[in-house]
XYZ file of N, CA and C in Angstrom:
813
model
N 251.255 -207.806 46.207
C 251.360 -206.611 45.188
C 249.980 -206.707 44.315
N 249.721 -207.641 43.837
C 248.395 -207.583 42.968
C 247.130 -207.309 43.888
N 247.225 -208.142 45.027
C 246.170 -207.717 45.840
C 245.842 -206.389 46.271
N 246.984 -205.451 46.383
C 246.910 -204.373 46.818
C 246.122 -203.485 45.557
N 246.498 -203.747 44.547
C 246.232 -202.897 43.376
C 244.724 -203.137 43.189
N 244.261 -204.347 43.283
C 242.600 -204.718 43.282
C 241.962 -203.883 44.254
N 242.692 -203.716 45.391
C 241.848 -203.017 46.258
C 241.711 -201.502 45.942
N 242.668 -201.197 45.555
C 242.541 -199.865 45.330
C 241.492 -199.428 44.152
N 241.661 -200.112 43.095
C 240.580 -200.311 41.897
C 239.258 -200.334 42.403
N 239.117 -201.103 43.347
C 237.766 -201.216 43.869
C 237.129 -200.221 44.547
N 238.075 -199.548 45.332
C 237.675 -198.655 46.096
C 237.338 -197.407 45.315
N 238.231 -197.491 44.505
C 237.618 -196.096 43.471
C 236.332 -196.376 42.739
N 236.098 -197.679 42.370
C 234.891 -198.087 41.952
C 233.563 -197.627 42.668
N 233.970 -198.003 44.080
C 232.860 -197.733 44.993
C 232.774 -196.228 45.170
N 233.539 -195.554 45.116
C 233.527 -194.303 45.547
C 232.955 -193.503 44.130
N 233.151 -193.565 42.935
C 232.325 -193.199 41.746
C 230.925 -193.738 41.647
N 230.757 -194.847 42.253
C 229.402 -195.672 41.815
C 228.034 -194.744 42.500
N 228.212 -194.221 43.529
C 227.035 -193.634 43.871
C 226.635 -192.050 43.578
N 227.944 -191.608 43.145
C 227.672 -190.559 42.324
C 226.957 -190.696 41.055
N 227.505 -191.710 40.220
C 226.856 -192.122 38.900
C 225.588 -192.320 38.865
N 225.154 -193.220 40.185
C 223.710 -193.528 40.240
C 222.596 -192.521 40.506
N 223.212 -191.340 41.003
C 222.600 -190.188 41.798
C 222.145 -189.142 40.311
N 223.590 -189.025 39.646
C 223.297 -188.413 38.324
C 222.300 -188.954 37.601
N 222.455 -190.311 37.262
C 221.376 -191.096 36.545
C 220.011 -190.807 36.928
N 219.954 -190.752 38.284
C 218.472 -190.626 38.681
C 218.311 -189.186 38.455
N 219.293 -187.999 38.693
C 218.797 -186.802 38.266
C 218.651 -186.360 36.690
N 219.210 -187.295 35.885
C 218.889 -187.369 34.275
C 217.626 -187.823 34.184
N 217.348 -189.044 34.697
C 216.188 -189.576 34.355
C 215.105 -188.623 34.935
N 215.131 -187.842 36.088
C 214.101 -187.202 36.763
C 213.914 -185.882 35.641
N 215.080 -185.775 35.135
C 215.025 -184.625 34.078
C 214.348 -184.788 32.916
N 214.504 -186.302 32.656
C 213.812 -186.830 31.370
C 212.316 -186.635 31.558
N 212.348 -187.062 32.862
C 210.796 -187.226 33.188
C 210.095 -185.950 33.187
N 210.717 -185.183 33.732
C 210.091 -183.354 33.555
C 209.943 -182.994 32.582
N 211.127 -183.224 31.491
C 211.065 -182.740 30.359
C 209.983 -183.661 29.458
N 209.467 -184.650 29.668
C 208.692 -185.531 28.996
C 207.499 -185.043 29.366
N 207.220 -184.547 30.924
C 205.983 -184.074 31.149
C 205.577 -182.499 30.502
N 206.751 -181.826 30.636
C 206.532 -180.487 29.785
C 206.299 -180.595 28.416
N 206.806 -181.682 27.715
C 206.319 -181.910 26.133
C 204.959 -182.276 25.991
N 204.660 -183.204 26.951
C 203.032 -183.739 27.185
C 202.346 -182.509 27.175
N 202.624 -181.733 28.253
C 201.722 -180.700 28.741
C 201.318 -179.719 27.388
N 202.624 -179.577 26.907
C 202.669 -178.745 25.748
C 202.125 -179.423 24.507
N 202.234 -180.430 24.293
C 201.483 -181.272 23.147
C 200.006 -181.163 23.612
N 199.875 -181.382 24.953
C 198.443 -181.199 25.229
C 197.656 -179.893 24.887
N 198.530 -178.874 24.970
C 198.331 -177.337 24.873
C 197.854 -177.286 23.356
N 198.664 -177.667 22.714
C 198.869 -177.569 21.212
C 197.444 -178.348 20.601
N 197.565 -179.422 20.972
C 196.129 -180.075 20.413
C 194.936 -179.189 21.215
N 194.906 -178.695 22.185
C 193.698 -178.006 22.658
C 193.606 -176.789 21.697
N 194.731 -176.008 21.741
C 194.648 -174.784 20.803
C 194.207 -175.343 19.104
N 194.773 -176.338 18.771
C 194.147 -176.787 17.397
C 192.697 -177.046 17.505
N 192.265 -177.801 18.527
C 191.136 -178.048 18.444
C 190.105 -176.656 18.669
N 190.510 -175.913 19.473
C 189.750 -174.617 19.490
C 189.704 -173.831 18.027
N 191.082 -174.100 17.631
C 191.075 -173.142 15.997
C 190.233 -174.114 15.394
N 190.078 -175.753 15.248
C 189.256 -176.205 14.272
C 187.658 -175.879 14.494
N 187.367 -175.668 15.877
C 185.943 -175.393 16.249
C 185.643 -173.980 15.581
N 186.486 -173.154 15.789
C 186.358 -171.639 15.493
C 186.057 -171.407 13.873
N 186.871 -172.440 13.565
C 187.096 -172.411 11.666
C 185.621 -173.166 11.516
N 185.172 -174.251 12.248
C 183.660 -174.878 11.885
C 182.848 -173.669 12.050
N 182.987 -172.950 13.155
C 181.982 -172.057 13.566
C 181.905 -171.036 12.256
N 182.978 -170.556 11.824
C 183.207 -169.602 10.769
C 182.379 -170.276 9.645
N 182.921 -171.395 9.361
C 182.398 -172.018 8.088
C 180.641 -172.045 8.237
N 180.495 -172.559 9.439
C 179.056 -172.953 9.384
C 178.108 -171.295 9.500
N 178.900 -170.250 9.947
C 178.352 -169.052 10.130
C 178.148 -168.392 8.555
N 179.302 -168.768 7.910
C 179.381 -168.215 6.649
C 178.510 -168.993 5.643
N 178.134 -170.378 5.901
C 177.349 -171.025 5.045
C 175.559 -170.370 5.185
N 175.460 -170.459 6.568
C 174.321 -169.830 6.737
C 174.176 -168.313 6.302
N 175.229 -167.663 6.565
C 175.161 -166.520 5.836
C 175.073 -166.072 4.384
N 175.583 -167.392 3.790
C 175.708 -167.367 2.144
C 174.010 -167.820 2.094
N 173.605 -168.646 2.949
C 172.418 -168.982 2.582
C 171.269 -167.866 2.696
N 171.695 -166.832 3.683
C 170.805 -165.741 3.971
C 170.841 -164.793 2.775
N 172.234 -164.708 2.449
C 172.380 -163.707 1.486
C 171.671 -164.377 0.156
N 171.542 -165.382 -0.238
C 170.924 -166.268 -1.128
C 169.608 -165.804 -1.297
N 168.641 -166.197 -0.247
C 167.551 -166.032 0.249
C 167.139 -164.530 -0.019
N 168.018 -163.627 0.345
C 167.775 -162.043 0.521
C 167.848 -161.701 -1.131
N 168.649 -162.228 -1.984
C 169.141 -162.105 -3.194
C 168.057 -162.255 -4.178
N 167.511 -163.637 -3.591
C 166.087 -163.924 -4.297
C 164.884 -163.017 -3.999
N 164.814 -162.383 -2.776
C 163.872 -162.082 -2.124
C 163.774 -160.454 -3.470
N 165.182 -160.209 -3.187
C 165.473 -158.519 -4.044
C 165.305 -158.963 -5.573
N 165.587 -159.982 -6.025
C 164.998 -160.611 -7.393
C 163.618 -160.194 -7.702
N 163.067 -160.889 -6.522
C 161.601 -161.067 -6.907
C 160.720 -159.566 -6.889
N 161.439 -158.601 -5.604
C 160.853 -157.535 -5.342
C 161.479 -156.679 -6.924
N 162.642 -156.749 -7.282
C 163.117 -155.884 -8.658
C 162.064 -156.388 -9.649
N 161.725 -157.559 -9.805
C 160.673 -158.142 -10.965
C 159.215 -157.454 -10.658
N 158.746 -157.495 -9.468
C 157.594 -156.763 -9.157
C 157.817 -155.177 -9.233
N 158.981 -154.616 -8.949
C 158.949 -153.131 -9.213
C 159.125 -152.889 -10.709
N 159.809 -153.594 -11.298
C 159.674 -153.473 -12.867
C 158.258 -153.686 -13.584
N 157.314 -154.781 -12.965
C 156.208 -154.738 -13.388
C 155.395 -153.362 -13.169
N 155.605 -153.350 -11.683
C 154.670 -152.087 -11.279
C 155.319 -150.920 -12.304
N 156.613 -150.858 -12.833
C 156.983 -149.907 -13.315
C 156.487 -149.496 -14.690
N 156.459 -150.751 -15.168
C 155.663 -151.019 -16.733
C 154.141 -150.392 -16.475
N 153.559 -150.824 -15.414
C 152.063 -150.345 -15.109
C 151.935 -148.872 -15.018
N 153.035 -148.303 -14.063
C 152.940 -146.660 -13.914
C 153.070 -146.033 -15.631
N 154.188 -146.690 -16.064
C 154.259 -145.826 -17.242
C 153.252 -145.929 -18.221
N 152.581 -147.137 -18.374
C 151.252 -147.337 -18.995
C 150.465 -146.441 -18.836
N 149.921 -146.295 -16.887
C 149.187 -145.571 -16.934
C 149.490 -144.068 -16.861
N 150.986 -143.626 -17.062
C 151.331 -142.581 -17.300
C 150.831 -141.855 -18.621
N 151.163 -142.783 -19.560
C 150.602 -142.562 -20.844
C 149.216 -142.218 -20.908
N 148.373 -143.232 -20.385
C 147.437 -142.895 -20.359
C 146.709 -141.439 -19.730
N 147.395 -141.171 -18.733
C 146.975 -140.021 -18.017
C 147.451 -139.125 -18.877
N 148.742 -138.968 -19.651
C 149.214 -137.876 -20.496
C 148.009 -137.400 -21.464
N 147.871 -139.022 -21.888
C 146.591 -138.899 -23.603
C 145.188 -137.704 -22.525
N 145.161 -138.736 -21.506
C 143.972 -137.718 -21.104
C 143.897 -136.386 -20.735
N 145.191 -136.014 -20.258
C 145.524 -134.739 -19.926
C 145.138 -133.670 -20.961
N 145.942 -134.380 -22.334
C 145.994 -133.659 -23.593
C 144.503 -133.444 -24.166
N 143.505 -134.438 -24.044
C 142.337 -134.217 -24.358
C 141.641 -133.446 -23.516
N 141.723 -133.486 -22.187
C 141.023 -132.460 -21.360
C 141.434 -130.956 -21.406
N 143.016 -130.822 -21.758
C 143.313 -129.596 -22.296
C 142.793 -128.766 -23.355
N 142.140 -129.782 -24.387
C 141.808 -129.179 -25.428
C 140.287 -129.161 -25.307
N 139.661 -130.144 -24.478
C 138.276 -129.557 -24.011
C 138.399 -128.331 -23.204
N 139.176 -128.058 -22.506
C 139.409 -126.906 -21.757
C 139.532 -125.691 -22.546
N 140.342 -126.000 -23.669
C 140.543 -124.540 -24.408
C 139.237 -124.408 -25.226
N 138.500 -125.534 -25.650
C 137.479 -125.372 -26.345
C 136.087 -124.740 -25.453
N 136.345 -124.898 -23.967
C 135.250 -124.700 -23.108
C 135.753 -122.962 -23.009
N 136.892 -122.864 -23.007
C 137.323 -121.615 -22.457
C 136.686 -120.865 -23.943
N 136.806 -120.964 -25.254
C 136.335 -120.395 -26.289
C 135.198 -120.155 -26.112
N 134.228 -121.068 -25.759
C 132.628 -121.092 -25.597
C 132.206 -120.181 -24.749
N 133.289 -120.265 -23.576
C 132.750 -119.129 -22.532
C 132.949 -117.867 -23.043
N 134.094 -117.634 -23.606
C 134.050 -116.460 -24.277
C 133.329 -115.973 -25.136
N 132.765 -116.715 -25.934
C 131.638 -116.522 -27.018
C 130.426 -116.254 -26.118
N 130.128 -117.022 -25.158
C 128.658 -117.006 -24.358
C 128.717 -115.628 -24.008
N 130.203 -115.062 -23.228
C 130.271 -113.898 -22.481
C 129.973 -112.760 -23.463
N 130.786 -112.788 -24.764
C 130.185 -111.866 -25.576
C 128.636 -111.735 -26.176
N 128.068 -112.982 -26.382
C 126.820 -112.799 -26.409
C 125.955 -112.674 -25.026
N 126.322 -113.126 -24.210
C 125.662 -112.291 -23.054
C 125.717 -110.782 -23.128
N 127.012 -110.222 -23.305
C 126.971 -108.942 -23.499
C 125.840 -108.126 -24.223
N 125.948 -108.777 -25.414
C 125.182 -108.181 -26.393
C 123.634 -108.507 -26.116
N 123.434 -109.640 -25.628
C 121.839 -110.007 -25.109
C 121.559 -109.142 -23.986
N 122.632 -108.543 -23.108
C 122.326 -107.588 -21.929
C 122.032 -106.326 -22.675
N 122.963 -105.793 -23.148
C 122.884 -104.628 -24.181
C 121.222 -104.682 -24.785
N 120.913 -105.552 -25.271
C 119.780 -105.890 -26.177
C 118.709 -105.708 -25.308
N 118.593 -106.367 -23.987
C 117.843 -106.399 -22.893
C 117.387 -104.838 -22.508
N 118.811 -104.101 -22.322
C 118.606 -102.968 -21.701
C 117.968 -102.015 -22.776
N 118.226 -102.123 -24.055
C 117.374 -101.251 -24.997
C 115.858 -101.762 -24.972
N 115.728 -103.003 -24.981
C 114.241 -103.134 -25.069
C 113.770 -102.613 -23.655
N 114.322 -102.734 -22.618
C 113.871 -102.217 -21.497
C 113.303 -100.756 -21.897
N 114.143 -99.942 -22.084
C 114.185 -98.491 -22.405
C 113.252 -98.444 -23.302
N 113.109 -99.063 -24.639
C 111.926 -98.998 -25.579
C 110.548 -99.574 -24.632
N 110.469 -100.323 -23.887
C 109.355 -100.735 -22.915
C 108.918 -99.311 -22.156
N 109.933 -98.952 -21.585
C 109.562 -97.753 -21.012
C 108.993 -96.484 -21.616
N 109.928 -96.109 -22.639
C 109.317 -95.534 -23.651
C 107.934 -95.570 -24.288
N 107.673 -97.000 -24.654
C 106.340 -97.314 -25.011
C 105.258 -97.085 -24.106
N 105.587 -97.789 -22.394
C 104.835 -97.575 -21.492
C 104.069 -95.879 -21.370
N 105.218 -94.975 -21.413
C 105.101 -93.415 -21.304
C 104.219 -93.109 -22.555
N 104.282 -94.033 -23.817
C 103.997 -93.108 -24.921
C 102.153 -93.781 -24.887
N 102.325 -95.163 -24.355
C 100.702 -95.474 -24.302
C 99.969 -94.543 -23.189
N 100.985 -94.465 -22.064
C 99.901 -93.824 -21.193
C 99.487 -92.324 -21.855
N 100.343 -91.554 -22.379
C 100.027 -90.391 -22.888
C 99.355 -90.590 -23.929
N 99.295 -91.804 -24.771
C 98.008 -91.699 -25.836
C 96.550 -92.179 -25.058
N 96.580 -92.764 -24.194
C 95.475 -92.983 -23.430
C 94.900 -91.653 -22.654
N 95.771 -91.005 -22.345
C 95.485 -89.868 -21.864
C 94.997 -88.711 -23.114
N 95.406 -88.752 -24.337
C 94.839 -88.226 -25.288
C 93.970 -88.246 -25.731
N 93.739 -90.000 -25.963
C 92.728 -90.714 -26.549
C 91.549 -90.067 -25.632
N 91.429 -90.088 -24.033
C 90.569 -89.617 -23.164
C 90.058 -88.353 -23.539
N 91.270 -87.458 -23.742
C 90.558 -86.099 -24.171
C 90.209 -85.708 -25.552
N 90.520 -86.814 -26.243
C 90.068 -86.463 -27.561
C 88.630 -87.104 -27.920
N 88.386 -88.041 -26.831
C 86.871 -88.862 -26.992
C 85.916 -87.760 -26.320
N 86.395 -86.787 -25.508
C 85.573 -85.895 -25.040
C 85.026 -85.071 -26.160
N 85.863 -84.818 -27.169
C 85.688 -84.200 -28.294
C 84.883 -84.592 -29.564
N 85.482 -85.700 -29.890
C 85.126 -86.420 -31.209
C 84.290 -87.560 -30.564
N 83.079 -88.080 -31.347
C 82.154 -88.947 -30.890
C 82.233 -89.811 -32.272
N 82.340 -91.255 -31.862
C 82.170 -92.190 -32.838
C 81.280 -93.315 -32.554
N 80.721 -93.441 -33.531
C 79.517 -94.194 -33.695
C 79.511 -95.341 -35.019
N 78.975 -96.286 -34.937
C 78.807 -97.200 -36.184
C 77.651 -97.532 -36.702
N 77.425 -97.632 -37.889
C 75.841 -97.556 -38.318
C 75.387 -98.892 -38.403
N 74.249 -99.136 -38.065
C 73.606 -100.349 -37.632
C 73.181 -101.438 -38.827
N 73.303 -100.635 -39.998
C 72.662 -101.288 -41.510
C 73.823 -101.701 -42.396
N 73.720 -102.662 -43.059
C 74.813 -102.867 -44.059
C 74.578 -102.072 -45.199
N 75.358 -101.129 -45.744
C 75.379 -100.175 -46.704
C 76.503 -100.371 -47.504
N 76.383 -99.310 -49.027
C 77.427 -99.388 -49.730
C 78.222 -97.915 -49.144
N 79.442 -97.774 -49.649
C 80.174 -96.768 -48.975
C 79.691 -95.533 -49.052
N 79.079 -95.049 -50.180
C 78.459 -94.064 -50.335
C 76.938 -93.562 -49.495
N 76.358 -94.951 -49.383
C 75.030 -94.853 -48.461
C 75.372 -94.644 -46.756
N 76.623 -95.531 -46.771
C 77.136 -95.083 -45.250
C 77.687 -93.788 -44.831
N 78.129 -93.293 -45.821
C 78.606 -92.026 -45.523
C 77.163 -91.194 -45.359
N 76.103 -91.150 -46.304
C 74.964 -90.661 -45.963
C 74.535 -90.679 -44.684
N 74.522 -91.969 -44.364
C 74.287 -92.357 -42.863
C 74.764 -91.426 -41.798
N 75.990 -91.457 -41.997
C 76.702 -90.689 -40.891
C 76.332 -89.114 -41.141
N 76.320 -88.374 -42.417
C 75.807 -87.299 -42.384
C 74.736 -86.883 -41.909
N 73.722 -87.658 -42.223
C 72.297 -87.573 -41.627
C 72.297 -87.405 -40.075
N 73.221 -87.724 -39.586
C 73.262 -87.458 -38.004
C 74.530 -86.602 -37.717
N 74.753 -85.737 -38.607
C 75.845 -84.591 -38.256
C 77.177 -84.806 -38.041
N 77.269 -86.318 -38.727
C 78.615 -86.896 -38.702
C 79.458 -87.118 -40.210
N 80.488 -87.730 -40.309
C 80.779 -88.172 -41.493
C 82.038 -89.426 -41.295
N 82.145 -90.181 -42.403
C 82.787 -91.205 -42.171
C 84.269 -91.084 -41.495
N 84.774 -91.796 -40.891
C 85.735 -91.371 -39.971
C 87.140 -91.074 -40.525
N 87.817 -90.405 -40.106
C 89.213 -90.233 -40.689
C 90.100 -90.783 -39.929
N 91.313 -91.488 -40.522
C 92.216 -91.862 -39.265
C 93.525 -91.459 -39.849
N 94.213 -90.235 -39.348
C 95.187 -89.964 -39.543
C 96.734 -90.162 -38.655
N 96.237 -91.130 -37.638
C 97.497 -91.142 -36.839
C 97.332 -92.572 -36.421
N 98.570 -93.054 -35.461
C 98.765 -94.378 -35.395
C 97.702 -94.720 -34.305
N 97.801 -93.724 -33.339
C 96.993 -93.902 -32.157
C 95.618 -94.018 -32.292
N 94.939 -93.469 -33.306
C 93.546 -93.311 -33.792
C 93.470 -94.669 -34.285
N 94.236 -95.168 -35.214
C 94.059 -96.416 -36.037
C 94.103 -97.898 -34.908
N 95.041 -97.644 -34.158
C 94.995 -98.457 -32.948
C 93.581 -98.785 -32.001
N 93.444 -97.369 -31.493
C 91.925 -97.441 -31.173
C 90.615 -97.724 -31.867
N 90.482 -97.425 -32.639
C 89.509 -98.030 -33.563
C 89.346 -99.294 -33.770
N 90.653 -100.038 -34.117
C 90.745 -101.437 -34.314
C 90.728 -101.984 -33.102
N 90.621 -101.665 -31.724
C 90.770 -102.200 -30.851
C 89.354 -102.487 -30.417
N 88.357 -101.972 -30.748
C 86.957 -102.206 -30.605
C 85.878 -102.514 -31.895
N 86.511 -102.419 -32.949
C 85.646 -102.901 -33.974
C 86.007 -104.062 -34.303
N 84.600 -104.987 -34.370
C 84.718 -106.447 -34.585
C 84.264 -106.799 -36.052
N 83.346 -105.781 -36.753
C 83.109 -106.306 -38.131
C 83.845 -105.307 -39.520
N 83.831 -105.733 -40.512
C 84.458 -104.973 -41.542
C 83.655 -103.896 -41.866
N 84.206 -102.752 -41.733
C 83.587 -101.709 -41.620
C 84.522 -100.516 -42.798
N 83.289 -99.536 -43.209
C 83.794 -98.865 -44.079
C 84.604 -97.424 -43.452
N 85.598 -96.882 -43.856
C 86.211 -95.606 -43.220
C 86.088 -94.507 -44.431
N 86.403 -93.173 -43.946
C 86.319 -92.252 -44.984
C 87.356 -91.864 -45.639
N 87.952 -93.270 -46.534
C 88.755 -92.894 -47.425
C 88.394 -93.662 -48.855
N 89.050 -92.828 -50.130
C 88.484 -93.582 -51.408
C 89.384 -92.807 -52.580
N 89.630 -93.244 -53.831
C 89.942 -92.462 -54.708
C 89.055 -92.328 -55.817
N 87.641 -92.009 -55.212
C 86.667 -91.864 -56.270
C 86.627 -90.770 -57.164
N 87.088 -89.743 -56.484
C 87.404 -88.551 -57.475
C 88.627 -88.464 -58.320
N 89.608 -88.935 -57.949
C 90.795 -89.100 -58.883
C 91.528 -90.387 -58.625
N 91.405 -91.197 -59.394
C 91.970 -92.892 -59.543
C 93.510 -92.611 -58.975
N 93.789 -93.603 -57.832
C 94.860 -93.706 -57.729
C 95.584 -92.687 -56.744
N 94.778 -91.535 -56.340
C 95.142 -90.495 -55.307
C 94.101 -90.780 -54.193
N 94.409 -91.554 -52.872
C 93.412 -91.316 -51.998
C 93.159 -90.281 -51.246
N 92.077 -89.763 -50.774
C 91.694 -88.926 -50.270
C 90.481 -89.023 -49.216
N 90.638 -88.352 -48.107
C 89.729 -88.194 -46.994
C 88.271 -87.711 -47.093
N 87.466 -87.770 -46.643
C 85.980 -87.199 -47.024
C 86.055 -85.685 -46.848
N 87.183 -85.268 -45.838
C 87.203 -83.880 -45.875
C 88.208 -83.443 -46.901
N 88.388 -84.079 -47.927
C 89.462 -83.684 -49.177
C 90.676 -83.665 -48.823
N 91.545 -83.651 -47.726
C 92.733 -84.107 -47.323
C 93.185 -84.959 -47.528
N 94.590 -85.216 -48.253
C 95.158 -86.300 -48.730
C 95.744 -87.363 -48.116
N 96.198 -88.356 -48.368
C 96.310 -89.680 -47.413
C 97.963 -89.346 -46.950
N 98.228 -89.130 -45.931
C 99.570 -89.379 -45.428
C 100.440 -90.424 -45.007
N 99.592 -91.083 -44.282
C 99.871 -92.277 -43.499
C 98.916 -93.595 -43.741
N 99.282 -94.358 -44.589
C 98.311 -95.605 -44.472
C 98.520 -96.768 -43.607
N 97.687 -97.616 -43.337
C 97.841 -98.820 -42.536
C 97.295 -99.819 -43.078
N 97.824 -100.244 -44.816
C 97.335 -101.230 -45.412
C 97.613 -102.758 -45.017
N 96.983 -103.549 -45.332
C 97.095 -105.006 -45.159
C 98.029 -105.275 -46.433
N 98.570 -106.634 -46.168
C 100.055 -106.837 -47.168
C 99.001 -106.812 -48.862
N 100.155 -106.192 -49.585
C 99.603 -106.441 -51.009
C 98.691 -105.246 -51.195
N 98.027 -104.698 -50.425
C 96.823 -103.433 -50.520
C 97.367 -102.318 -50.557
N 96.797 -101.335 -51.346
C 95.702 -101.279 -52.140
C 96.089 -102.115 -53.482
N 95.005 -102.880 -54.421
C 95.500 -103.420 -55.387
C 94.894 -103.162 -56.430
N 93.296 -102.691 -56.158
C 92.816 -101.930 -56.981
C 91.987 -103.205 -58.036
N 91.579 -104.251 -57.331
C 91.459 -105.534 -58.050
C 90.078 -105.315 -58.906
N 90.249 -105.768 -60.283
C 89.130 -105.659 -61.364
C 89.334 -104.006 -61.610
N 89.733 -103.404 -61.255
C 89.946 -101.711 -61.433
C 88.960 -101.225 -60.932
N 87.927 -101.656 -60.088
C 87.040 -100.996 -59.366
C 86.802 -100.878 -58.002
N 88.069 -101.069 -57.099
C 87.994 -100.884 -55.850
C 88.745 -99.397 -55.426
N 87.573 -98.828 -55.310
C 87.759 -97.338 -55.222
C 87.750 -97.076 -53.406
N 86.970 -97.867 -52.904
C 86.763 -97.049 -51.517
C 87.623 -98.193 -50.334
N 87.623 -97.927 -49.160
C 88.593 -98.681 -48.097
C 87.694 -99.008 -46.959
N 88.008 -100.281 -46.900
C 87.368 -100.704 -45.285
C 88.711 -101.080 -44.430
N 88.190 -101.599 -43.213
C 88.828 -101.455 -42.386
C 88.277 -103.249 -41.734
N 89.567 -104.196 -41.591
C 89.617 -105.306 -41.248
C 89.853 -105.886 -39.947
N 89.104 -106.428 -38.978
C 89.415 -106.181 -37.769
C 90.194 -107.709 -37.691
N 90.063 -108.405 -38.326
C 90.461 -109.811 -38.267
C 92.438 -109.908 -38.798
N 92.523 -108.833 -39.278
C 94.214 -108.464 -39.723
C 94.814 -107.554 -38.609
N 96.291 -107.685 -38.927
C 96.946 -107.073 -37.749
C 96.273 -105.680 -37.526
N 96.173 -104.746 -36.354
C 95.933 -103.669 -35.870
C 96.628 -102.766 -36.880
N 97.669 -102.631 -37.204
C 98.537 -101.597 -37.874
C 98.602 -101.968 -39.367
N 97.898 -103.052 -39.680
C 97.932 -103.249 -41.437
C 96.861 -104.102 -41.683
N 95.640 -103.329 -41.472
C 94.200 -103.827 -41.635
C 93.322 -103.137 -42.700
N 93.769 -102.093 -43.542
C 92.943 -101.567 -44.695
C 93.115 -102.115 -45.960
N 91.666 -102.559 -46.720
C 91.862 -102.817 -47.836
C 90.882 -102.431 -49.029
N 91.451 -102.088 -50.113
C 90.232 -101.427 -51.078
C 89.453 -102.546 -51.450
N 88.059 -101.754 -51.719
C 86.997 -102.651 -51.941
C 86.229 -101.874 -53.070
N 85.484 -102.955 -53.939
C 84.464 -101.961 -54.487
C 83.461 -101.157 -53.839
N 83.148 -99.903 -54.013
C 82.285 -99.097 -53.401
C 80.838 -99.528 -52.915
N 80.184 -100.511 -53.931
C 79.049 -101.032 -53.897
C 78.842 -102.063 -52.872
N 79.921 -102.539 -52.196
C 79.893 -103.782 -51.270
C 78.952 -102.948 -50.220
N 78.401 -104.186 -49.563
C 77.591 -103.725 -48.395
C 78.041 -104.249 -46.980
N 78.178 -103.122 -46.035
C 78.767 -103.463 -44.850
C 78.532 -102.129 -44.034
N 78.734 -102.315 -42.752
C 78.615 -101.307 -41.880
C 79.713 -100.276 -42.049
N 79.504 -98.825 -41.374
C 80.433 -98.041 -41.600
C 80.676 -97.061 -39.985
N 82.122 -96.590 -40.077
C 82.073 -96.040 -38.372
C 81.987 -94.136 -38.872
N 81.234 -93.632 -38.370
C 81.100 -92.528 -38.281
C 81.651 -91.706 -37.060
N 82.203 -90.322 -37.660
C 82.894 -89.457 -36.670
C 82.396 -88.161 -36.473
N 81.661 -87.805 -35.375
C 81.210 -86.403 -35.349
C 82.200 -85.643 -34.834
């Protein structure tokens, strides 16, 4: 009875033994597979961590380089700003100088414009004066031409000659009368110019106040209407200057002088 029982239990153990070993093998195999998967997963995780760390290192390095570049750029910008500030200061100084120069030039411009206006007005006056003088010149030229023709015509009628000896006024007049003439009468500006133009010596003319002191009359008893006296003449110096001479050294239109009638000099005769 005991032997039978042992046998049964033994068979039972033998029947369950292979199944249990197989299960154990499967479990061990599963554990190995799970361990392999965990190892792979761990390896992948480590790889990812390495990649992340590498990326992080790259980012940090890039940021450091970027910060260094930003720092350099900032320094360059600061230098540029300082340079621009210096240039701005110089430009402002130059601007002030240019502004002062512009003000000075504007003032000079106004002065020059005023001067130009004055010169323009003066030019206009001078131009009008030139036009007036040109017209006077033309008038004088026509007058001279007319006088020349008149003198030529008159010279055909009147004959002038000069005494060759130095005589008193009365003797010079007598010299002229002995030759059918008398001392010259000068009653026009044209005749005064003509006689003064060829006379080189101080000569008597036919004018005196012998008959009436202070009243000059010509040798034909006609009164003096137009005189060509030298400055301050006649002055009747010493109270005995009653006869008149012509002085060629004085201006043509102002060369008469009263003189004592006894003075000795030539006379101009007119026939």
